[in-house]
mmCIF file of C-alpha atoms in Angstrom:
data_model
loop_
_atom_site.group_PDB
_atom_site.id
_atom_site.type_symbol
_atom_site.label_atom_id
_atom_site.label_comp_id
_atom_site.label_asym_id
_atom_site.label_seq_id
_atom_site.Cartn_x
_atom_site.Cartn_y
_atom_site.Cartn_z
ATOM 1 C CA MET M 107 -1.723 -36.478 20.318
ATOM 2 C CA GLU M 108 -2.770 -33.950 22.995
ATOM 3 C CA THR M 109 -1.543 -30.355 22.742
ATOM 4 C CA ASN M 110 0.715 -30.765 25.778
ATOM 5 C CA GLN M 111 2.311 -33.923 24.375
ATOM 6 C CA PHE M 112 2.578 -32.319 20.954
ATOM 7 C CA LEU M 113 4.536 -29.297 22.244
ATOM 8 C CA GLY M 114 6.773 -31.469 24.381
ATOM 9 C CA GLN M 115 7.404 -34.336 21.963
ATOM 10 C CA GLU M 116 7.006 -33.227 18.341
ATOM 11 C CA SER M 117 10.208 -32.336 16.475
ATOM 12 C CA ILE M 118 11.342 -28.736 16.934
ATOM 13 C CA GLY M 119 11.534 -28.104 13.184
ATOM 14 C CA ARG M 120 7.918 -29.139 12.628
ATOM 15 C CA LEU M 121 6.714 -27.104 15.583
ATOM 16 C CA MET M 122 8.488 -24.014 14.265
ATOM 17 C CA LYS M 123 6.790 -24.386 10.883
ATOM 18 C CA LYS M 124 3.379 -25.032 12.403
ATOM 19 C CA TYR M 125 3.403 -22.005 14.709
ATOM 20 C CA ALA M 126 5.677 -19.528 12.939
ATOM 21 C CA VAL M 127 4.117 -19.543 9.463
ATOM 22 C CA PRO M 128 0.672 -18.233 10.571
ATOM 23 C CA CYS M 129 2.355 -15.490 12.613
ATOM 24 C CA ILE M 130 4.523 -14.432 9.693
ATOM 25 C CA ILE M 131 1.556 -14.320 7.318
ATOM 26 C CA SER M 132 -0.508 -12.302 9.783
ATOM 27 C CA LEU M 133 2.195 -9.687 10.300
ATOM 28 C CA LEU M 134 3.048 -9.526 6.594
ATOM 29 C CA VAL M 135 -0.579 -8.853 5.724
ATOM 30 C CA GLY M 136 -0.572 -5.896 8.108
ATOM 31 C CA ALA M 137 2.733 -4.607 6.749
ATOM 32 C CA LEU M 138 1.729 -4.983 3.108
ATOM 33 C CA TYR M 139 -1.579 -3.249 3.804
ATOM 34 C CA ASN M 140 0.354 -0.069 4.597
ATOM 35 C CA ILE M 141 2.945 -0.557 1.886
ATOM 36 C CA VAL M 142 0.417 -0.995 -0.921
ATOM 37 C CA ASP M 143 -1.115 2.350 0.053
ATOM 38 C CA GLN M 144 2.268 4.011 -0.134
ATOM 39 C CA ILE M 145 3.060 2.475 -3.532
ATOM 40 C CA PHE M 146 -0.226 3.830 -4.892
ATOM 41 C CA ILE M 147 0.469 7.283 -3.434
ATOM 42 C CA ALA M 148 4.073 7.330 -4.638
ATOM 43 C CA ASN M 149 3.096 6.607 -8.230
ATOM 44 C CA ALA M 150 0.376 9.251 -8.347
ATOM 45 C CA ASP M 151 1.602 12.162 -10.502
ATOM 46 C CA TYR M 152 0.061 14.790 -8.252
ATOM 47 C CA LEU M 153 1.495 13.383 -5.006
ATOM 48 C CA GLY M 154 4.790 11.546 -5.520
ATOM 49 C CA SER M 155 7.418 12.221 -2.885
ATOM 50 C CA TYR M 156 5.083 14.624 -1.072
ATOM 51 C CA GLY M 157 2.647 11.769 -0.595
ATOM 52 C CA ASN M 158 5.469 9.504 0.575
ATOM 53 C CA ALA M 159 6.577 12.120 3.087
ATOM 54 C CA ALA M 160 3.038 12.478 4.445
ATOM 55 C CA ASN M 161 2.715 8.708 4.738
ATOM 56 C CA THR M 162 6.001 8.592 6.635
ATOM 57 C CA VAL M 163 4.701 11.097 9.166
ATOM 58 C CA VAL M 164 1.632 8.989 9.939
ATOM 59 C CA PHE M 165 3.365 5.594 9.813
ATOM 60 C CA PRO M 166 4.742 5.717 13.408
ATOM 61 C CA LEU M 167 1.172 5.875 14.706
ATOM 62 C CA THR M 168 0.527 2.479 13.139
ATOM 63 C CA VAL M 169 3.774 1.117 14.539
ATOM 64 C CA ILE M 170 2.855 2.241 18.057
ATOM 65 C CA ALA M 171 -0.526 0.520 17.849
ATOM 66 C CA LEU M 172 1.088 -2.644 16.527
ATOM 67 C CA ALA M 173 3.757 -2.554 19.247
ATOM 68 C CA ILE M 174 1.128 -2.410 21.985
ATOM 69 C CA ALA M 175 -0.837 -5.273 20.426
ATOM 70 C CA VAL M 176 2.273 -7.440 20.031
ATOM 71 C CA MET M 177 3.427 -6.632 23.565
ATOM 72 C CA ILE M 178 0.146 -7.793 25.076
ATOM 73 C CA GLY M 179 -0.242 -10.789 22.765
ATOM 74 C CA ASP M 180 3.309 -12.080 23.132
ATOM 75 C CA GLY M 181 3.259 -11.551 26.883
ATOM 76 C CA CYS M 182 0.019 -13.471 27.212
ATOM 77 C CA CYS M 183 1.250 -16.265 24.952
ATOM 78 C CA ALA M 184 4.471 -16.644 26.951
ATOM 79 C CA PHE M 185 2.599 -16.753 30.271
ATOM 80 C CA VAL M 186 -0.031 -19.212 29.007
ATOM 81 C CA SER M 187 2.617 -21.546 27.578
ATOM 82 C CA LEU M 188 4.685 -21.507 30.760
ATOM 83 C CA LYS M 189 1.632 -22.293 32.881
ATOM 84 C CA LEU M 190 0.502 -25.087 30.570
ATOM 85 C CA GLY M 191 3.976 -26.587 30.806
ATOM 86 C CA MET M 192 3.684 -26.444 34.592
ATOM 87 C CA GLY M 193 0.224 -28.011 34.433
ATOM 88 C CA GLU M 194 -1.524 -24.891 35.775
ATOM 89 C CA ARG M 195 -4.407 -24.662 33.286
ATOM 90 C CA ASP M 196 -6.617 -22.374 35.389
ATOM 91 C CA LYS M 197 -4.035 -19.592 35.484
ATOM 92 C CA ALA M 198 -3.522 -19.949 31.740
ATOM 93 C CA LYS M 199 -7.252 -19.480 31.080
ATOM 94 C CA ILE M 200 -7.468 -16.406 33.308
ATOM 95 C CA SER M 201 -4.543 -14.728 31.565
ATOM 96 C CA VAL M 202 -6.220 -15.072 28.158
ATOM 97 C CA GLY M 203 -9.299 -13.220 29.398
ATOM 98 C CA ASN M 204 -7.167 -10.527 30.979
ATOM 99 C CA SER M 205 -5.203 -9.973 27.768
ATOM 100 C CA VAL M 206 -8.414 -9.496 25.763
ATOM 101 C CA VAL M 207 -9.660 -6.860 28.197
ATOM 102 C CA ILE M 208 -6.297 -5.081 28.283
ATOM 103 C CA THR M 209 -6.153 -5.037 24.480
ATOM 104 C CA ILE M 210 -9.605 -3.483 24.167
ATOM 105 C CA VAL M 211 -8.934 -0.854 26.837
ATOM 106 C CA SER M 212 -5.521 -0.003 25.349
ATOM 107 C CA SER M 213 -7.057 0.370 21.884
ATOM 108 C CA LEU M 214 -9.713 2.771 23.127
ATOM 109 C CA ILE M 215 -7.177 4.871 25.027
ATOM 110 C CA LEU M 216 -4.785 5.012 22.071
ATOM 111 C CA CYS M 217 -7.602 5.968 19.708
ATOM 112 C CA ALA M 218 -8.674 8.777 22.041
ATOM 113 C CA VAL M 219 -5.098 10.077 22.317
ATOM 114 C CA TYR M 220 -4.678 10.078 18.538
ATOM 115 C CA LEU M 221 -7.938 11.943 17.981
ATOM 116 C CA ILE M 222 -7.513 14.519 20.745
ATOM 117 C CA PHE M 223 -3.841 15.304 20.188
ATOM 118 C CA SER M 224 -3.626 14.644 16.438
ATOM 119 C CA ASN M 225 -2.118 18.021 15.498
ATOM 120 C CA GLY M 226 0.593 17.867 18.131
ATOM 121 C CA ILE M 227 1.462 14.245 17.373
ATOM 122 C CA ILE M 228 1.742 14.878 13.643
ATOM 123 C CA THR M 229 3.941 17.905 14.292
ATOM 124 C CA VAL M 230 6.295 15.873 16.486
ATOM 125 C CA PHE M 231 6.695 13.296 13.715
ATOM 126 C CA GLY M 232 7.632 15.966 11.202
ATOM 127 C CA GLY M 233 4.285 16.874 9.659
ATOM 128 C CA THR M 234 5.032 20.580 9.327
ATOM 129 C CA VAL M 235 7.197 23.062 7.388
ATOM 130 C CA ASN M 236 7.095 26.239 10.278
ATOM 131 C CA PRO M 237 11.168 26.307 11.015
ATOM 132 C CA GLU M 238 10.863 26.410 14.782
ATOM 133 C CA THR M 239 9.358 22.912 14.800
ATOM 134 C CA PHE M 240 12.254 21.290 12.938
ATOM 135 C CA ARG M 241 13.862 20.420 16.264
ATOM 136 C CA ASN M 242 11.112 17.805 16.783
ATOM 137 C CA ASN M 243 12.295 15.724 13.845
ATOM 138 C CA MET M 244 15.927 14.959 13.075
ATOM 139 C CA ILE M 245 15.298 14.260 9.380
ATOM 140 C CA ARG M 246 13.559 17.604 8.918
ATOM 141 C CA LYS M 247 16.060 19.482 11.039
ATOM 142 C CA TYR M 248 19.245 18.283 9.365
ATOM 143 C CA GLY M 249 17.632 18.002 5.954
ATOM 144 C CA ALA M 250 16.962 21.745 6.156
ATOM 145 C CA MET M 251 20.694 22.300 6.712
ATOM 146 C CA ASP M 252 21.654 20.349 3.593
ATOM 147 C CA SER M 253 22.641 22.335 0.512
ATOM 148 C CA VAL M 254 20.096 20.475 -1.641
ATOM 149 C CA PHE M 255 17.345 19.401 0.736
ATOM 150 C CA GLY M 256 17.337 22.828 2.325
ATOM 151 C CA LEU M 257 15.697 24.060 -0.884
ATOM 152 C CA GLU M 258 11.908 24.174 -0.776
ATOM 153 C CA GLN M 259 11.353 22.000 -3.855
ATOM 154 C CA TYR M 260 13.489 19.180 -2.409
ATOM 155 C CA ALA M 261 12.694 19.538 1.296
ATOM 156 C CA GLN M 262 10.276 16.579 1.325
ATOM 157 C CA ILE M 263 12.768 14.075 -0.096
ATOM 158 C CA PRO M 264 14.523 12.933 3.128
ATOM 159 C CA MET M 265 11.218 12.226 4.880
ATOM 160 C CA ALA M 266 9.842 10.411 1.844
ATOM 161 C CA VAL M 267 12.950 8.287 1.381
ATOM 162 C CA VAL M 268 13.371 7.278 5.022
ATOM 163 C CA GLY M 269 9.710 6.290 5.028
ATOM 164 C CA ILE M 270 10.312 3.948 2.089
ATOM 165 C CA VAL M 271 13.354 2.425 3.783
ATOM 166 C CA MET M 272 11.333 1.848 6.940
ATOM 167 C CA LYS M 273 8.569 0.151 4.960
ATOM 168 C CA PHE M 274 11.046 -2.375 3.574
ATOM 169 C CA PHE M 275 12.435 -2.830 7.072
ATOM 170 C CA GLN M 276 8.872 -3.427 8.258
ATOM 171 C CA ILE M 277 8.509 -6.344 5.837
ATOM 172 C CA VAL M 278 11.726 -7.952 7.074
ATOM 173 C CA ILE M 279 10.838 -7.391 10.724
ATOM 174 C CA SER M 280 7.385 -8.900 10.131
ATOM 175 C CA ILE M 281 9.089 -12.125 9.070
ATOM 176 C CA VAL M 282 11.558 -11.968 11.956
ATOM 177 C CA VAL M 283 8.953 -11.220 14.624
ATOM 178 C CA GLY M 284 6.597 -13.791 13.124
ATOM 179 C CA MET M 285 9.206 -16.538 13.415
ATOM 180 C CA ALA M 286 10.145 -15.585 16.961
ATOM 181 C CA ALA M 287 6.546 -15.079 18.107
ATOM 182 C CA GLY M 288 5.615 -18.467 16.656
ATOM 183 C CA CYS M 289 8.221 -20.011 18.947
ATOM 184 C CA ILE M 290 6.750 -18.488 22.115
ATOM 185 C CA PRO M 291 4.292 -21.302 22.916
ATOM 186 C CA ILE M 292 6.975 -23.919 22.197
ATOM 187 C CA VAL M 293 9.550 -22.182 24.409
ATOM 188 C CA GLY M 294 7.094 -21.448 27.192
ATOM 189 C CA PHE M 295 5.687 -24.966 27.397
ATOM 190 C CA ASN M 296 9.063 -26.708 27.302
ATOM 191 C CA MET M 297 10.561 -24.293 29.853
ATOM 192 C CA GLY M 298 7.583 -24.841 32.133
ATOM 193 C CA ALA M 299 7.935 -28.610 31.719
ATOM 194 C CA GLY M 300 11.678 -28.459 32.403
ATOM 195 C CA LEU M 301 12.631 -29.704 28.923
ATOM 196 C CA LYS M 302 15.588 -27.378 28.529
ATOM 197 C CA LYS M 303 17.338 -29.460 25.898
ATOM 198 C CA ARG M 304 14.452 -28.806 23.505
ATOM 199 C CA VAL M 305 14.553 -25.109 24.371
ATOM 200 C CA ARG M 306 18.249 -25.014 23.551
ATOM 201 C CA GLU M 307 17.647 -26.711 20.208
ATOM 202 C CA LEU M 308 14.859 -24.267 19.402
ATOM 203 C CA PHE M 309 17.025 -21.260 20.312
ATOM 204 C CA THR M 310 19.772 -22.457 17.981
ATOM 205 C CA LYS M 311 17.397 -23.035 15.072
ATOM 206 C CA LEU M 312 15.698 -19.673 15.622
ATOM 207 C CA LEU M 313 18.958 -17.705 15.694
ATOM 208 C CA ILE M 314 20.141 -19.390 12.496
ATOM 209 C CA ALA M 315 16.810 -18.716 10.783
ATOM 210 C CA GLU M 316 16.727 -15.072 11.869
ATOM 211 C CA ALA M 317 20.324 -14.489 10.776
ATOM 212 C CA SER M 318 19.489 -16.058 7.400
ATOM 213 C CA VAL M 319 16.565 -13.670 6.910
ATOM 214 C CA GLY M 320 18.829 -10.752 7.803
ATOM 215 C CA LEU M 321 21.475 -11.949 5.343
ATOM 216 C CA ALA M 322 18.924 -12.253 2.536
ATOM 217 C CA ALA M 323 17.552 -8.778 3.303
ATOM 218 C CA LEU M 324 21.080 -7.333 3.374
ATOM 219 C CA PHE M 325 21.794 -8.891 -0.014
ATOM 220 C CA ILE M 326 18.683 -7.258 -1.485
ATOM 221 C CA VAL M 327 19.221 -3.743 -0.107
ATOM 222 C CA GLU M 328 22.905 -3.611 -0.975
ATOM 223 C CA LEU M 329 22.610 -4.972 -4.506
ATOM 224 C CA PHE M 330 19.145 -3.886 -5.642
ATOM 225 C CA PRO M 331 18.290 -0.550 -3.982
ATOM 226 C CA GLN M 332 17.422 1.035 -7.322
ATOM 227 C CA GLN M 333 14.825 -1.625 -8.062
ATOM 228 C CA LEU M 334 13.292 -1.167 -4.626
ATOM 229 C CA ILE M 335 12.870 2.581 -4.928
ATOM 230 C CA ASN M 336 11.467 2.246 -8.434
ATOM 231 C CA ILE M 337 8.483 0.489 -6.883
ATOM 232 C CA PHE M 338 7.825 3.708 -4.967
ATOM 233 C CA GLY M 339 7.769 6.017 -7.961
ATOM 234 C CA ALA M 340 11.453 6.942 -8.276
ATOM 235 C CA ALA M 341 11.067 7.262 -12.046
ATOM 236 C CA ASN M 342 8.872 10.316 -11.493
ATOM 237 C CA GLU M 343 11.314 12.034 -9.153
ATOM 238 C CA SER M 344 14.550 14.003 -9.426
ATOM 239 C CA GLN M 345 18.033 12.492 -9.430
ATOM 240 C CA TYR M 346 18.482 13.839 -5.895
ATOM 241 C CA TYR M 347 15.621 11.611 -4.774
ATOM 242 C CA THR M 348 17.123 8.525 -6.421
ATOM 243 C CA ASP M 349 20.656 9.127 -5.174
ATOM 244 C CA PHE M 350 19.574 9.762 -1.603
ATOM 245 C CA ALA M 351 17.285 6.702 -1.647
ATOM 246 C CA VAL M 352 20.083 4.383 -2.776
ATOM 247 C CA HIS M 353 22.423 5.952 -0.237
ATOM 248 C CA SER M 354 19.847 5.535 2.554
ATOM 249 C CA PHE M 355 19.057 1.898 1.820
ATOM 250 C CA ARG M 356 22.719 0.925 1.839
ATOM 251 C CA ILE M 357 23.563 2.727 5.071
ATOM 252 C CA TYR M 358 20.403 2.509 7.177
ATOM 253 C CA LEU M 359 19.942 -1.236 6.683
ATOM 254 C CA CYS M 360 23.568 -2.399 6.472
ATOM 255 C CA MET M 361 23.359 -4.241 9.820
ATOM 256 C CA MET M 362 20.159 -6.149 9.118
ATOM 257 C CA ILE M 363 21.662 -9.421 10.348
ATOM 258 C CA PHE M 364 22.278 -7.946 13.807
ATOM 259 C CA ALA M 365 18.856 -6.291 13.809
ATOM 260 C CA CYS M 366 17.162 -9.631 13.123
ATOM 261 C CA VAL M 367 19.146 -11.539 15.743
ATOM 262 C CA ASN M 368 18.501 -8.803 18.311
ATOM 263 C CA LYS M 369 14.754 -8.991 17.735
ATOM 264 C CA ALA M 370 14.816 -12.773 18.116
ATOM 265 C CA CYS M 371 16.697 -12.393 21.387
ATOM 266 C CA PHE M 372 14.125 -9.921 22.765
ATOM 267 C CA ILE M 373 11.220 -12.256 22.081
ATOM 268 C CA PHE M 374 12.944 -15.492 23.090
ATOM 269 C CA LEU M 375 13.893 -14.084 26.480
ATOM 270 C CA GLN M 376 10.293 -13.008 26.999
ATOM 271 C CA ALA M 377 9.088 -16.503 26.090
ATOM 272 C CA MET M 378 11.441 -17.998 28.693
ATOM 273 C CA GLY M 379 9.805 -15.845 31.354
ATOM 274 C CA LYS M 380 12.689 -13.373 31.466
ATOM 275 C CA ALA M 381 10.518 -10.294 31.086
ATOM 276 C CA VAL M 382 12.988 -7.963 32.824
ATOM 277 C CA GLU M 383 15.945 -8.878 30.607
ATOM 278 C CA SER M 384 13.792 -8.693 27.478
ATOM 279 C CA THR M 385 12.345 -5.304 28.411
ATOM 280 C CA VAL M 386 15.696 -3.814 29.402
ATOM 281 C CA LEU M 387 17.339 -4.958 26.181
ATOM 282 C CA SER M 388 14.465 -3.605 24.110
ATOM 283 C CA VAL M 389 14.498 -0.249 25.910
ATOM 284 C CA ILE M 390 18.265 0.031 25.464
ATOM 285 C CA ARG M 391 17.911 -0.606 21.724
ATOM 286 C CA GLU M 392 14.927 1.588 20.979
ATOM 287 C CA ILE M 393 15.380 4.461 23.423
ATOM 288 C CA VAL M 394 18.942 4.638 24.749
ATOM 289 C CA PHE M 395 20.668 3.785 21.461
ATOM 290 C CA GLY M 396 17.858 4.423 18.975
ATOM 291 C CA VAL M 397 16.873 7.863 20.201
ATOM 292 C CA GLY M 398 20.198 8.812 21.756
ATOM 293 C CA LEU M 399 22.275 8.143 18.644
ATOM 294 C CA ALA M 400 19.671 9.746 16.374
ATOM 295 C CA LEU M 401 20.121 12.914 18.424
ATOM 296 C CA MET M 402 23.900 12.741 18.787
ATOM 297 C CA LEU M 403 25.306 11.466 15.479
ATOM 298 C CA PRO M 404 23.710 14.164 13.262
ATOM 299 C CA ILE M 405 25.629 16.763 15.249
ATOM 300 C CA PHE M 406 28.835 15.358 13.732
ATOM 301 C CA PHE M 407 27.626 13.838 10.450
ATOM 302 C CA GLY M 408 24.596 15.926 9.538
ATOM 303 C CA LEU M 409 21.773 14.140 7.731
ATOM 304 C CA ASP M 410 23.946 11.036 7.313
ATOM 305 C CA GLY M 411 24.123 10.833 11.100
ATOM 306 C CA VAL M 412 20.408 9.996 11.161
ATOM 307 C CA LEU M 413 21.096 7.120 8.783
ATOM 308 C CA TYR M 414 24.102 5.890 10.759
ATOM 309 C CA SER M 415 22.059 5.787 13.969
ATOM 310 C CA MET M 416 20.275 2.597 12.905
ATOM 311 C CA PRO M 417 23.282 0.332 12.166
ATOM 312 C CA VAL M 418 25.305 1.688 15.098
ATOM 313 C CA SER M 419 22.360 0.997 17.422
ATOM 314 C CA ASP M 420 22.126 -2.552 16.099
ATOM 315 C CA ILE M 421 25.853 -3.171 16.583
ATOM 316 C CA LEU M 422 25.847 -1.907 20.173
ATOM 317 C CA THR M 423 22.655 -3.808 20.997
ATOM 318 C CA PHE M 424 24.085 -7.004 19.517
ATOM 319 C CA ALA M 425 27.109 -6.710 21.826
ATOM 320 C CA ILE M 426 24.728 -6.817 24.807
ATOM 321 C CA ALA M 427 22.480 -9.433 23.202
ATOM 322 C CA LEU M 428 25.482 -11.675 22.585
ATOM 323 C CA PHE M 429 26.238 -11.673 26.308
ATOM 324 C CA LEU M 430 22.624 -12.632 27.049
ATOM 325 C CA ILE M 431 22.640 -15.298 24.343
ATOM 326 C CA ILE M 432 25.756 -16.946 25.822
ATOM 327 C CA ARG M 433 24.296 -16.768 29.325
ATOM 328 C CA THR M 434 21.019 -18.235 28.095
ATOM 329 C CA TYR M 435 22.813 -21.140 26.448
ATOM 330 C CA LYS M 436 24.599 -21.889 29.705
ATOM 331 C CA GLU M 437 21.315 -21.777 31.590
ATOM 332 C CA ILE M 438 19.363 -24.047 29.258
ATOM 333 C CA GLY M 439 22.325 -26.386 29.059
ATOM 334 C CA ALA M 440 22.158 -26.893 32.835
ATOM 335 C CA GLU M 441 19.624 -29.736 32.490
ATOM 336 C CA LYS M 442 22.296 -32.094 31.207
ATOM 337 C CA ARG M 443 24.772 -31.123 33.929
ATOM 338 C CA ASP M 444 22.098 -31.514 36.629
ATOM 339 C CA PHE M 445 21.298 -34.990 35.309
ATOM 340 C CA LYS M 446 24.978 -35.984 35.496
ATOM 341 C CA ARG M 447 25.172 -34.780 39.111
ATOM 342 C CA LYS M 448 22.147 -36.890 40.024
ATOM 343 C CA ILE M 449 23.721 -39.973 38.423
ATOM 344 C CA GLN M 450 26.973 -39.385 40.305
ATOM 345 C CA LYS M 451 25.119 -39.129 43.625
ATOM 346 C CA VAL M 452 23.345 -42.445 42.979
#
């Protein structure tokens, strides 16, 4: 069976398995590569939470690089799939070449920025203990105001703990993004070919799968936070470290189901060719809510406000995503209504 026929005729469940599994494995390998390093550092007697804190400072640099790579790759995949569905093979081939060039150029630019401005970047992400720079990092700033974490011997704990929480989140998001990214060629081809019924079926299956991953992750973080932090050397740390880690896991990740569904919505909209809606929703989540709430909530709730910023952002984003999900269902359900109109006219 040719690729075009395969994407347009094979069962949706089989297509999801065929394309999503390799994506999930690829992203998990990248995530685990960083996590294994942190586990080794965390269990070293001479590093411990200080090593975790340092790893947390550098981790966003990896995330930025990955975000750029995924942005280019997913965008290219969506465009190629849409054009193949429309039968425009030449445009699909050109876009692949363009994405390779853009990826290489972006990598070189990002590498240069990291090398040239390394000190400033690390400072912004909290890699310093001079007080005037605390304003650059909410965890450092409000941790310094805490009665316990304001003490020098415990000052590194909030950064170390949040880093561990984010690493677990990275594993979950790798699965979520992998599933959604694996659906891009299926969505793009079937949208381009006008097979909206298959797109609707795929959207339903994807949302259910993503919500299931979020539910499983929520179950783990709420019931087994102690076991998770033990992997990262909690046995070698103070009770303050353990208590704050458990507290952070249960608050920061309490809306994992919404977070997973939101991510699926971002990527699915992009795959449908709705780049504007996808970008706007992503910007609202990561910048408007993500940054805005991280700046605002600590004013009222102190260090806990930083933790609350994640679930509140996910709730607010889901409210917007839900509107887009309903609208998308109406749009991809139009094929059946259009067919009925044609029959009536005949």
